[in-house]
């Protein structure tokens, strides 16, 4: 399965604005949390999961999210393909990250907030992998 952006939309009228995503199936979600980077220069990464899936949606601001599909979890190749997504809070877009990927997350505006949704509870499985931010040749 490949990562994909599930496109949301919005409706505005005299009452205000409604953000929605009628194509996002949230039935697998067990846990949610919000990431807010300290600055737009900081890049949070590389972290990912061999088993767990994640979904990202921007609550406020803009983010650049890079994904790498891991070929060997103990010692991944450094020249793996990089997928880059830019998502913002203008629509309720959801980026689905299937199992097998690591991500780097960079906010592009001050006070940006990223909602993260996962399909496992904290501590339910042992499935967290981290690599140094300079590990992959991006």
Coordinates of N, CA and C in Angstrom, one line a residue, residues 1 3 8 21 26 32 37-38 68 82 103 129:
X1 N 0.8 -1.2 0.0 CA 0.0 0.0 0.0 C 0.9 1.2 0.0
X3 N 1.4 5.5 0.4 CA 0.8 6.7 1.1 C -0.1 7.4 0.1
X8 N -9.9 16.6 1.6 CA -11.1 17.1 2.3 C -11.5 18.4 1.5
X21 N -14.2 16.0 5.5 CA -13.6 15.0 4.7 C -14.5 13.8 4.7
X26 N -12.4 6.7 9.5 CA -11.7 6.7 10.8 C -12.0 5.5 11.6
X32 N -5.1 9.3 19.3 CA -4.8 10.5 18.6 C -3.9 11.4 19.5
X37 N 5.8 21.6 16.6 CA 7.2 21.8 16.6 C 7.5 23.2 17.2
X38 N 8.7 23.3 17.9 CA 9.1 24.5 18.5 C 9.4 25.6 17.6
X68 N 9.7 7.8 3.8 CA 10.6 6.8 3.2 C 10.1 5.4 3.6
X82 N 12.3 9.0 -1.6 CA 11.6 10.0 -0.6 C 10.3 10.5 -1.3
X103 N 8.9 8.8 8.8 CA 8.5 10.2 8.4 C 9.4 11.2 9.0
X129 N 10.5 2.8 15.4 CA 11.9 2.8 14.9 C 12.3 4.3 14.7

